[in-house]
Coordinates of C-alpha atoms and ligand atoms in Angstrom, one line a residue:
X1 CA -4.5 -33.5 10.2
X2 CA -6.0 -31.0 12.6
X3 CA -8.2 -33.2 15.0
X4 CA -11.9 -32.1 15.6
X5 CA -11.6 -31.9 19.1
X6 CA -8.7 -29.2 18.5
X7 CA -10.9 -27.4 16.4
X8 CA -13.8 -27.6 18.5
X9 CA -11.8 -25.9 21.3
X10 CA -10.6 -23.2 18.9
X11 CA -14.1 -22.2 18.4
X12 CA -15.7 -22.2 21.4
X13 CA -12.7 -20.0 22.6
X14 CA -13.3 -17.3 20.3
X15 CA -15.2 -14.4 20.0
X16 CA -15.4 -14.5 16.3
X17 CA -15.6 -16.8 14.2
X18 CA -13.7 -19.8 12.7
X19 CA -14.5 -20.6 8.7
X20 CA -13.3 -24.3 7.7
X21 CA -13.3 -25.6 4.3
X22 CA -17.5 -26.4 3.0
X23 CA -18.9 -24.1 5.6
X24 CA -21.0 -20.5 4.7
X25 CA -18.4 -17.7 4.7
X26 CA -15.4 -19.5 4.1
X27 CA -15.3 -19.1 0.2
X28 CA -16.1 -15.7 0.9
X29 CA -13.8 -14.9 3.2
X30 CA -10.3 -16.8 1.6
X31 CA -10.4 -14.1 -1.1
X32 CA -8.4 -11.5 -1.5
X33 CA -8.2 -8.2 -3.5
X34 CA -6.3 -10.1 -6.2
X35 CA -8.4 -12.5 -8.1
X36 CA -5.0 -14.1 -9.3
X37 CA -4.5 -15.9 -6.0
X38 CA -6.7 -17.9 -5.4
X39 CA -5.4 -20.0 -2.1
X40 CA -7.6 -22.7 0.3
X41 CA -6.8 -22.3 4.1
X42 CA -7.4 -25.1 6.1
X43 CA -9.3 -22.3 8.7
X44 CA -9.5 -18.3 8.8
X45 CA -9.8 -17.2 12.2
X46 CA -12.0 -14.2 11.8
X47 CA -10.9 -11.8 15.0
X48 CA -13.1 -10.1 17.3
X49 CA -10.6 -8.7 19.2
X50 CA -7.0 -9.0 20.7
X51 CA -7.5 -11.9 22.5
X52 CA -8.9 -13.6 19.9
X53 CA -5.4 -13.0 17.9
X54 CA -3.3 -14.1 21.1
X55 CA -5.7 -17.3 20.6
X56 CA -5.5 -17.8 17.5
X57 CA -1.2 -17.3 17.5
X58 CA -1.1 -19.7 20.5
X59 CA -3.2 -22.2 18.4
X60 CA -1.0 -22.1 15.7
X61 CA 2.2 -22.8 17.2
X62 CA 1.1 -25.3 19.2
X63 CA -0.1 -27.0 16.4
X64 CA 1.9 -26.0 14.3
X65 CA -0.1 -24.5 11.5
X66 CA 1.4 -21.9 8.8
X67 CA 0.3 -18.8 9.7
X68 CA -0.9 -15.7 7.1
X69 CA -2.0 -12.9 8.6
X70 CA -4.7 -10.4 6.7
X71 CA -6.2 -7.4 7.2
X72 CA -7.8 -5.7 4.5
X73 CA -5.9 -8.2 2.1
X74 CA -4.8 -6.2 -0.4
X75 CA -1.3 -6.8 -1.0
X76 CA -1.4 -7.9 -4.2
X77 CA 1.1 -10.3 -4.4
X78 CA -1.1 -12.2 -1.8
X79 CA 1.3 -13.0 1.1
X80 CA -2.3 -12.1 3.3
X81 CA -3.1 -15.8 2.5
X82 CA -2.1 -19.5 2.7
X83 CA -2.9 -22.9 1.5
X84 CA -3.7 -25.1 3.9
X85 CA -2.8 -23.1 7.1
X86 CA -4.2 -20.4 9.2
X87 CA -5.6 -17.1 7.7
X88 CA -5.6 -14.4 11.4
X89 CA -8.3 -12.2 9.7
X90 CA -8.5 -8.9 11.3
X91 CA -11.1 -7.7 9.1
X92 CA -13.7 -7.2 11.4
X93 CA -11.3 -4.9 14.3
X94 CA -13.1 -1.5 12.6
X95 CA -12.5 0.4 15.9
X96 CA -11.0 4.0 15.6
X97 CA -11.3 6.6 18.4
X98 CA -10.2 10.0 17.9
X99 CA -9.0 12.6 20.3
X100 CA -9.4 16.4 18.6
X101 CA -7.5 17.7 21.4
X102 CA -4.4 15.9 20.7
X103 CA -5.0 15.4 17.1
X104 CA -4.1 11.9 17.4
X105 CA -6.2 8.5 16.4
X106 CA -6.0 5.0 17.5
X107 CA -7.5 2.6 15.0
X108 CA -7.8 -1.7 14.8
X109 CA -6.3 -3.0 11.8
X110 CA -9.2 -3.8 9.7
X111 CA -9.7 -0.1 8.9
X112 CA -9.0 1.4 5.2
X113 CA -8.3 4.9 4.9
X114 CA -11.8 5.7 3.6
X115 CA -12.8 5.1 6.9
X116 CA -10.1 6.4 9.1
X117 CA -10.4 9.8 6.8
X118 CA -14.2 9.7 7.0
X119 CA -14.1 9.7 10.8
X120 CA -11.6 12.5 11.1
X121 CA -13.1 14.7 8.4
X122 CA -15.9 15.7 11.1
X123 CA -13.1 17.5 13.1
X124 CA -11.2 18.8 10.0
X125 CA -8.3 16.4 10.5
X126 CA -6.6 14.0 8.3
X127 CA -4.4 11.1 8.6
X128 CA -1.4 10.6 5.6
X129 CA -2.4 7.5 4.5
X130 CA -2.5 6.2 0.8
X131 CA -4.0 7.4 -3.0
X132 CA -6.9 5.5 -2.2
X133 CA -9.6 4.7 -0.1
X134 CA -10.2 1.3 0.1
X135 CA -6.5 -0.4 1.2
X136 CA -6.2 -1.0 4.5
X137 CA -4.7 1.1 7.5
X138 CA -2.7 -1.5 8.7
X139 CA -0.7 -3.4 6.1
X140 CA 0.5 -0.2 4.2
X141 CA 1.3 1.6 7.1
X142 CA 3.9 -1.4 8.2
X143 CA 5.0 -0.9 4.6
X144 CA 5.6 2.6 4.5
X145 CA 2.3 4.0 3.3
X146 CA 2.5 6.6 0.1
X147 CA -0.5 8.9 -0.4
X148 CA -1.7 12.6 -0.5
X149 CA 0.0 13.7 2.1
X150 CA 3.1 12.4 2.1
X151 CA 5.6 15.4 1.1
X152 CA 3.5 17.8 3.7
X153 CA 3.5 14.9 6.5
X154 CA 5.8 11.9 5.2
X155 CA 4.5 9.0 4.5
X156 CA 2.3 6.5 7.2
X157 CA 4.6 5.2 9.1
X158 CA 6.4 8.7 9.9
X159 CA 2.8 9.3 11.9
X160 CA 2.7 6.4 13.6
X161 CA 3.4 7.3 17.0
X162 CA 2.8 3.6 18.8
X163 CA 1.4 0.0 17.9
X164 CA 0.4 -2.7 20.1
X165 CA 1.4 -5.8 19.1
X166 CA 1.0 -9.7 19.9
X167 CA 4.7 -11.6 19.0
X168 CA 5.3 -14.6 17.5
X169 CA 4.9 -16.5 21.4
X170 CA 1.3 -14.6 22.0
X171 CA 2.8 -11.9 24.1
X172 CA 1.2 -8.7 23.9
X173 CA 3.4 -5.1 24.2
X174 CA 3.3 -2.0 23.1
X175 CA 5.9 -0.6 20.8
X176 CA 6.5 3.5 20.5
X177 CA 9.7 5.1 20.8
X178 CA 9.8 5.0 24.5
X179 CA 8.7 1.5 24.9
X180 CA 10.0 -1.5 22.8
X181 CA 12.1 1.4 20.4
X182 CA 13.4 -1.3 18.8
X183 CA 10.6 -3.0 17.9
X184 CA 9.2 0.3 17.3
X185 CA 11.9 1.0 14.6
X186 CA 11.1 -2.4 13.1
X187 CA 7.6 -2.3 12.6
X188 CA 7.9 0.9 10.4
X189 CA 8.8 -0.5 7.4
X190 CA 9.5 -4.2 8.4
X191 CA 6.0 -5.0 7.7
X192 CA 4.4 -8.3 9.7
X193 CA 7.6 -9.6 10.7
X194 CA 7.4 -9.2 14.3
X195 CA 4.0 -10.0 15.2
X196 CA 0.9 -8.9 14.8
X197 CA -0.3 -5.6 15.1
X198 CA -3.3 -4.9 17.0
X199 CA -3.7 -1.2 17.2
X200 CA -2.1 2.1 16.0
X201 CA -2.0 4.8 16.9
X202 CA -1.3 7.8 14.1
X203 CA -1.0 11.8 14.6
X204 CA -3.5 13.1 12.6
X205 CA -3.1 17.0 10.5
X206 CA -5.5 19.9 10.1
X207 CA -6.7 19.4 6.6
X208 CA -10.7 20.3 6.1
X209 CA -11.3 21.5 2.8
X210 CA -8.9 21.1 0.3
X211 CA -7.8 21.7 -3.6
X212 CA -8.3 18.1 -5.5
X213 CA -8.2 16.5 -9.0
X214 CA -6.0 16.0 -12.0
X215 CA -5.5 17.7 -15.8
X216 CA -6.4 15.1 -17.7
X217 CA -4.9 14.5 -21.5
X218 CA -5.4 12.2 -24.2
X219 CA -2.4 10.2 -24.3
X220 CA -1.2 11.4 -27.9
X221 CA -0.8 14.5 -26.4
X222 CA 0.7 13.9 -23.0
X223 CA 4.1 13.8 -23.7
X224 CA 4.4 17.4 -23.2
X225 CA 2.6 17.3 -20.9
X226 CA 4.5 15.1 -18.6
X227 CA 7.6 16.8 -19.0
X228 CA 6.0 20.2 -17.9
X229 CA 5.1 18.6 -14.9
X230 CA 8.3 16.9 -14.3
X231 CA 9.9 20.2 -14.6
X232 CA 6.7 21.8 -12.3
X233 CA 7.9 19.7 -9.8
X234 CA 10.9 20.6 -9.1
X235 CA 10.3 23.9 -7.4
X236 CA 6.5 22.5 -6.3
X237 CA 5.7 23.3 -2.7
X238 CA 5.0 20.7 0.0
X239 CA 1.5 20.9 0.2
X240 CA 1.1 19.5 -3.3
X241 CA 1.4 15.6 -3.4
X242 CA 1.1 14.7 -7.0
X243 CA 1.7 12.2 -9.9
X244 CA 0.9 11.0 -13.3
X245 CA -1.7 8.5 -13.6
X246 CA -2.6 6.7 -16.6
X247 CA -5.7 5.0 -17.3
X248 CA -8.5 4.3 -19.8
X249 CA -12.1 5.7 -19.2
X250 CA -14.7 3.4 -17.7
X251 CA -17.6 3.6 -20.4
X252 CA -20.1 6.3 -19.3
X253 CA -17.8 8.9 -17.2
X254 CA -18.7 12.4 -18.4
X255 CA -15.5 13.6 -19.9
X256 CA -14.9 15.0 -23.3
X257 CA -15.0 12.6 -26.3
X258 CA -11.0 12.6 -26.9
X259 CA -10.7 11.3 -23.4
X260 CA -12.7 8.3 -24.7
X261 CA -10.7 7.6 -27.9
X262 CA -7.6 6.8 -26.1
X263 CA -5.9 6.4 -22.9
X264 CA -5.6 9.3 -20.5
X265 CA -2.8 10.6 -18.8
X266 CA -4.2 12.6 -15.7
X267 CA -1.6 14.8 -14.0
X268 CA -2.2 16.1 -10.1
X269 CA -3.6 15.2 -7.1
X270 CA -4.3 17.0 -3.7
X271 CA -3.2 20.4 -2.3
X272 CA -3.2 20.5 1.8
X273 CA -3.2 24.0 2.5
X274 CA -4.2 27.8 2.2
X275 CA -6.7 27.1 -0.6
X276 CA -6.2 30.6 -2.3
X277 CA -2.3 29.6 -2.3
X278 CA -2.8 26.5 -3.7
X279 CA -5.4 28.0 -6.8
X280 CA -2.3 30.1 -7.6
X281 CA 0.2 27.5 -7.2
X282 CA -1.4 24.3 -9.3
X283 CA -2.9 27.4 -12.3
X284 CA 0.2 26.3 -14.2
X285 CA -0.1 22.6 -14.2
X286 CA -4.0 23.2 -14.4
X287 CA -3.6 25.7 -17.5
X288 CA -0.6 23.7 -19.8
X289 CA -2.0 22.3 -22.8
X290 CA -4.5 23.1 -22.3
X291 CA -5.8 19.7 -20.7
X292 CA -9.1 18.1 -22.6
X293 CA -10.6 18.4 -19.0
X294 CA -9.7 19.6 -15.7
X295 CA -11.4 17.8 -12.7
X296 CA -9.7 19.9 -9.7
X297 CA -12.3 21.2 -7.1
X298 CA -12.6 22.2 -3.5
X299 CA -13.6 19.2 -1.4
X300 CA -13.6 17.6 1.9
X301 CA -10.0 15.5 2.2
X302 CA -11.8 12.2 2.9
X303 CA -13.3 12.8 -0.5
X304 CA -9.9 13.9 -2.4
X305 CA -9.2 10.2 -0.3
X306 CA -11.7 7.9 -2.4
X307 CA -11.6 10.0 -5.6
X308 CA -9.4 7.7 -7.8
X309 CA -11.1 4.5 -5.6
X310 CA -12.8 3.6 -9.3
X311 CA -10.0 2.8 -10.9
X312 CA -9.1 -0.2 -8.7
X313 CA -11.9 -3.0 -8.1
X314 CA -11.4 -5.7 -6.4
X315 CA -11.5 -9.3 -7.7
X316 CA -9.8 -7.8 -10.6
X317 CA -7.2 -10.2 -11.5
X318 CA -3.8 -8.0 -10.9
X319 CA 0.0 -8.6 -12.3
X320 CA 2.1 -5.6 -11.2
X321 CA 5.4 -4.2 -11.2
X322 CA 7.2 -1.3 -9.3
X323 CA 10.5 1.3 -8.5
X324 CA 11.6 4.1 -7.8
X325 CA 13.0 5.6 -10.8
X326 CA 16.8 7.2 -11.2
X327 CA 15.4 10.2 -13.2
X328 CA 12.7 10.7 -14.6
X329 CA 14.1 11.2 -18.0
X330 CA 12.4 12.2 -21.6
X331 CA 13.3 8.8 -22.8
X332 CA 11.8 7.6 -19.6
X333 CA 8.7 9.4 -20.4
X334 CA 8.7 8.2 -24.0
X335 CA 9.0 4.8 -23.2
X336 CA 6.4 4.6 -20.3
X337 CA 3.6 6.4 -23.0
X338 CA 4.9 3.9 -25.7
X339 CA 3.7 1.1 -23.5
X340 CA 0.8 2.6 -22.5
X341 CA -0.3 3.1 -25.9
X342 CA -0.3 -1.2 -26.0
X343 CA -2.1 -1.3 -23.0
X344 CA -3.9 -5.1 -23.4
X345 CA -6.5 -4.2 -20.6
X346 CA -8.5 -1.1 -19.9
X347 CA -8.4 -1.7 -16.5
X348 CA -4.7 -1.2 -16.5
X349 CA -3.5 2.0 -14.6
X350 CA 0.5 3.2 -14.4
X351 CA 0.7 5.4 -11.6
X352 CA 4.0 7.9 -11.2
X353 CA 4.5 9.2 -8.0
X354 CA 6.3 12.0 -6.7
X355 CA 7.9 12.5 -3.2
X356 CA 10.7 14.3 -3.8
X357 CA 13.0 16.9 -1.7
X358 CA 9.7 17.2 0.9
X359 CA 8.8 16.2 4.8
X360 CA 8.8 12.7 3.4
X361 CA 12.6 12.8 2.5
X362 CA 13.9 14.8 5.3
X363 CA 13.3 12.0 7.8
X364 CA 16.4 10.5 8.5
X365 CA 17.3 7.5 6.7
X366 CA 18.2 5.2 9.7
X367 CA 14.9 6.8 11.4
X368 CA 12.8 3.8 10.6
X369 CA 13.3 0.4 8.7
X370 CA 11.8 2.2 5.6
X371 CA 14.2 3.8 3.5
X372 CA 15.0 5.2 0.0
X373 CA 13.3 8.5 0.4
X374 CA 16.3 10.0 -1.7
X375 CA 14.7 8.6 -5.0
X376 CA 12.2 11.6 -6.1
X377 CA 9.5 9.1 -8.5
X378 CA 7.9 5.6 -8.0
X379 CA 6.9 4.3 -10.5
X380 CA 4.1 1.6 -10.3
X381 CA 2.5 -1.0 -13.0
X382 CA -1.3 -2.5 -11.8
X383 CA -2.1 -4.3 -14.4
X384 CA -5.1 -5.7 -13.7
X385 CA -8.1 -7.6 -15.8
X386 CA -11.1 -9.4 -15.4
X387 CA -11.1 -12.7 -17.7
X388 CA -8.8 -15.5 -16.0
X389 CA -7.8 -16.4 -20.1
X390 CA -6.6 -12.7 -20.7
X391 CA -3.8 -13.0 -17.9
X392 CA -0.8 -14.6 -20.0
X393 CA -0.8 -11.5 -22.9
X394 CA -1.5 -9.0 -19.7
X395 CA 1.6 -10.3 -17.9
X396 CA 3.2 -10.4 -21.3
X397 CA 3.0 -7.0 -21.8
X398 CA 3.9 -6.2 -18.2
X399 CA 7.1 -8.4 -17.9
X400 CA 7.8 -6.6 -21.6
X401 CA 7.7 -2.4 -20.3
X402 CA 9.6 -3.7 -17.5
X403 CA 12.6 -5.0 -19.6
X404 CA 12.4 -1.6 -21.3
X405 CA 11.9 0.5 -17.9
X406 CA 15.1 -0.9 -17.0
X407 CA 17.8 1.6 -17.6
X408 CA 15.9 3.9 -15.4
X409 CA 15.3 2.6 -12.4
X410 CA 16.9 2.7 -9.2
X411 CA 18.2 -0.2 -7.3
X412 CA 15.4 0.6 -4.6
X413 CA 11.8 -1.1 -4.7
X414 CA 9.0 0.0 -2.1
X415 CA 8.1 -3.8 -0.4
X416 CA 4.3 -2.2 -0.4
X417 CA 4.2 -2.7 -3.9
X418 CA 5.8 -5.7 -5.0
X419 CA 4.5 -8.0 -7.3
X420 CA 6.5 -11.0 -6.5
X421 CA 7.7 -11.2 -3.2
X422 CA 10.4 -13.3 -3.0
X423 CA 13.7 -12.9 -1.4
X424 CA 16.0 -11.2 -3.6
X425 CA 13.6 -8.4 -3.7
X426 CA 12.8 -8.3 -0.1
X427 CA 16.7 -7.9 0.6
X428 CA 16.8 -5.2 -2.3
X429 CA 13.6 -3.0 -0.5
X430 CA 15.5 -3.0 2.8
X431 CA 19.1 -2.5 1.4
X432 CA 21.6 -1.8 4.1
X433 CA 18.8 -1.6 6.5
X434 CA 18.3 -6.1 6.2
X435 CA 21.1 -6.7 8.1
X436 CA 19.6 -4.8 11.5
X437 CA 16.2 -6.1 10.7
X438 CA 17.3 -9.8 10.9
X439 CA 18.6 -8.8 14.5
X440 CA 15.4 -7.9 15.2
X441 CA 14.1 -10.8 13.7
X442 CA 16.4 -12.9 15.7
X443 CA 15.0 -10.8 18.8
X444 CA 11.2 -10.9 18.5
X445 CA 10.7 -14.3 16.0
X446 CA 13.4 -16.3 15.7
X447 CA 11.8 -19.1 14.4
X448 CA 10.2 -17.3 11.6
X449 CA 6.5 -18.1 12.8
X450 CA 5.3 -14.9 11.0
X451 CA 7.1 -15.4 7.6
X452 CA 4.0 -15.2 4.9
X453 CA 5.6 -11.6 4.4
X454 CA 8.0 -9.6 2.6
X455 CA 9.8 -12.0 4.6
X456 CA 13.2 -11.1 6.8
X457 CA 14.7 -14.4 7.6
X458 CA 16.1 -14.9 11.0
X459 CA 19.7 -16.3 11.1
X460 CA 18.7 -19.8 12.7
X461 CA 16.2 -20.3 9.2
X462 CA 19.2 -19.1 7.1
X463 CA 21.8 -21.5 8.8
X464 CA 19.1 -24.2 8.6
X465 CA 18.9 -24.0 5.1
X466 CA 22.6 -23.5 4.6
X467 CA 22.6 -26.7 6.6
X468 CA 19.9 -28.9 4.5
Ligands
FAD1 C1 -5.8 -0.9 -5.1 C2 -4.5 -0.7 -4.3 C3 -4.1 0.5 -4.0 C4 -2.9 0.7 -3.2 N1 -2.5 2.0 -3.0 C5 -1.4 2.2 -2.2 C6 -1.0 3.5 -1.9 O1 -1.6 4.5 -2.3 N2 0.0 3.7 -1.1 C7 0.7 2.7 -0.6 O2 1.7 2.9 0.2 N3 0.4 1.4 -0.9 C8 -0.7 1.1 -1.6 N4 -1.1 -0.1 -2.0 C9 -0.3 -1.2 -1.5 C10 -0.7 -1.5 0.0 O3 0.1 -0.8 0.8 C11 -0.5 -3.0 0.3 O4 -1.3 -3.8 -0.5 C12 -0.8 -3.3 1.8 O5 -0.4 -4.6 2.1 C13 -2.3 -3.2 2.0 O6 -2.6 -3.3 3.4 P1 -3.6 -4.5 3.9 O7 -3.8 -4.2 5.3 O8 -4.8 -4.6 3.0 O9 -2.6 -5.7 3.8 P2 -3.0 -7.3 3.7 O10 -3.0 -7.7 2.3 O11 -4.2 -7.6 4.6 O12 -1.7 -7.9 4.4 C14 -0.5 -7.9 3.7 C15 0.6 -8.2 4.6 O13 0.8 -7.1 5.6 C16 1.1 -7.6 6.8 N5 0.0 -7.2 7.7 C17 -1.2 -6.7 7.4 N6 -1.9 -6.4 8.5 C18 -1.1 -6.7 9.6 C19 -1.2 -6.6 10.9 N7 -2.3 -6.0 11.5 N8 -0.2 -6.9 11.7 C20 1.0 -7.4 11.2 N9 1.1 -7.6 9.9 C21 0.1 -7.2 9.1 C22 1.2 -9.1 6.7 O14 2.6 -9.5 6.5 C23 0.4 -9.4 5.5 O15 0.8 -10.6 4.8 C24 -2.2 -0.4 -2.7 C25 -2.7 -1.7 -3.0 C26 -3.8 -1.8 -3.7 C27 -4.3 -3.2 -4.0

């Protein structure tokens, strides 16, 4: 038991605040994006700023207190929070300063891409960040960090051109790849391993105006579609970053009345460049069908950033599943549309991404501790829902595609979006690429103070369990 005293000081040395249990704001603030986890910290130490988190870490260990740390808490399978230890909230660091000249950003870790985009738009730049809005700058960039621009400027992390960080003993350093490289190398990909991040600092990209939407199809006739688009993509240029998404129509969106019979499969996404080019390049996938609607349009990148935002709420309950896929084969295609056609929940959405042979995949592999960027489609599962009784036939259904998606997946899973975190598929995200990341982890936390995580265990916690 935490004495009162020891709390008392915690408080009065922060800047922000402390929630306990019973007081205003703590209910509030121990949720996350997924209303399946629902978890009761014994405090959330809401940061103001970086000495609040050297604080707080300090606390911790001295204490110790299991430690979580969130930022925009949207990993779904709810690693940014803990029962009965500390929740580092870094929610409220919204700071981003840009410099035009440079065309680079620094931003605090509670800031979502809706933000970060919003800010930039003003001087016509963009940051690669993710397909949506409202996640958060900081715990997909540590992932990887897929989104709109990733075959024209690879994915998050490739931008990232230094972090400041406080470690796992409340020392604060800067990693880029001049200082702490091997830290640096680390926290691309190896999520919040090491420490935690207080800053980053991204290149931003000329982007303006650019060429946004999807061709949208009932699903009874997508199956055509989706193969035209499979084959599109193979000679697509760079500055299209596009996928398949497929979702049911929130009552009351103006689309044609098909659209509302049955589950649509929208196909596109954002072109980044000369926006004559891109008309000319995307008439193809715009014209096949021909769709039932086509929602592409000219429009400021930090709105191409928040235009599929509606399809994920939050305090949705969410079950989900994800891989890169082999091939993206027709019986792959069937197969994903047969389950779609089931779909339990309207609220649902299966995402395919492409990458493929693009800017993304041309950084080299031992580059950062993110890898397979040779498999060309992700594909990802949200199921999501909104009545707690519903959630045994929607994981049902989700556990059953993912029997039958077996045969064409890779043996590669993106740690961003796993479902379960546990440690057979942590080792499988990092692949080879484990082995240097638990030297690291030996290096910068050996004692595995940061390990509510897509966890890389350091040898002392492996040989201590060997030993138990
Ligand atoms: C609706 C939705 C859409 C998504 N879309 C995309 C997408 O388009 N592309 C994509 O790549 N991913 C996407 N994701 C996955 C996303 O990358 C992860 O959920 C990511 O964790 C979100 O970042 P966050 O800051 O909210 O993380 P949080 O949930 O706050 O934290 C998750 C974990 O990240 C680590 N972490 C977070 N912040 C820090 C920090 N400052 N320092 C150290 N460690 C930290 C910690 O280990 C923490 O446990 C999406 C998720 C959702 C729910």
């Amino acid at each position: 038991m935490m004495s009162e005293l020891a709390l008392q000081d915690l408080h009065t040395s922060l800047r922000g605040q402390l929630f306990l249990p019973d007081q205003p704001g703590y209910e509030e603030n121990r949720k996350v994006f997924n209303a399946l986890i629902d978890r009761h910290p014994a405090m959330i130490v809401q940061c103001a700023g970086v000495a609040d988190v050297i604080t707080a870490v300090k606390f911790a260990r001295a204490h110790n207190v299991e430690v979580a740390v969130r930022s925009t808490g949207h990993n779904v399978a709810g690693i940014s929070v803990c029962d009965g230890g500390m929740v580092i909230d870094l929610s409220v660091m919204k700071g981003i300063h840009i410099d035009p000249e440079a065309r680079t950003v620094r931003v605090e870790p509670g800031v979502t891409w809706a933000e970060l985009n919003h800010e930039l738009q003003v001087f016509g730049l963009a940051a690669t960040g993710g397909y949506v809005g409202t996640t958060g700058v900081a715990g997909l960039t540590l992932g990887g960090g897929l989104g709109w621009m990733v075959r024209k400027h690879g994915c998050a992390l490739d931008n990232l051109l230094s972090a400041d960080v406080v470690l796992a003993d409340g020392q604060f350093l800067s990693a880029s790849e001049t200082a702490n490289s091997d830290l640096f190398w680390g926290i691309r990909g190896g999520g919040g391993n090491f420490g935690v991040v207080t800053s980053f600092q991204f290149q931003a990209h000329s982007a303006g105006t650019v060429l946004a939407g999807l061709a949208l199809h009932p699903l009874s006739k997508a199956g055509e579609a989706m193969r035209f688009w499979r084959d599109f993509e193979t000679t697509a240029p760079e500055e299209a970053s596009n996928g398949a998404i497929m979702f049911t129509a929130p009552p009351g969106l103006p689309l044609p009345e098909p659209l509302h019979r049955e589950p649509i499969v929208g196909i596109g996404g954002v072109w980044v460049g000369p926006l004559d080019v891109g008309e000319r390049a995307l008439r193809p996938l715009r014209e096949f069908g021909p769709p039932a609607a086509d929602t592409y349009q000219r429009m400021p990148y930090s709105t191409a950033q928040t235009m599929a935002d509606f399809l994920w709420t939050r305090g949705s309950y969410n079950y989900w599943k994800s891989n890169f896929m082999k091939s993206l084969s027709d019986q792959a295609i069937d197969t994903i549309l047969g389950f779609v056609a089931t779909v339990p929940s309207p609220r649902t959405v299966v995402v395919l991404e492409h990458d493929g042979d693009s800017a993304w995949s041309r950084v080299a592999d031992d580059a950062t501790a993110f890898g397979h960027r040779n498999w060309p489609y992700n594909i990802v599962v949200t199921s999501a829902w909104t009545d707690a009784g519903e959630s045994d036939a929607n994981i049902r259904w989700t556990r059953e595609f993912w029997e039958a998606m077996r045969p064409f997946l890779a043996e590669a899973v993106y740690v961003n979006y796993l479902g379960d975190v546990d440690e057979e598929s942590v080792r499988a995200a990092y692949g080879p690429k484990y082995r240097r990341l638990t030297a690291l982890k030996d290096k910068y936390d050996p004692t595995n103070f940061f390990h509510m995580n897509q966890n890389i265990k350091p040898t002392r916690a492996v040989s201590d369990a060997g030993a138990a």
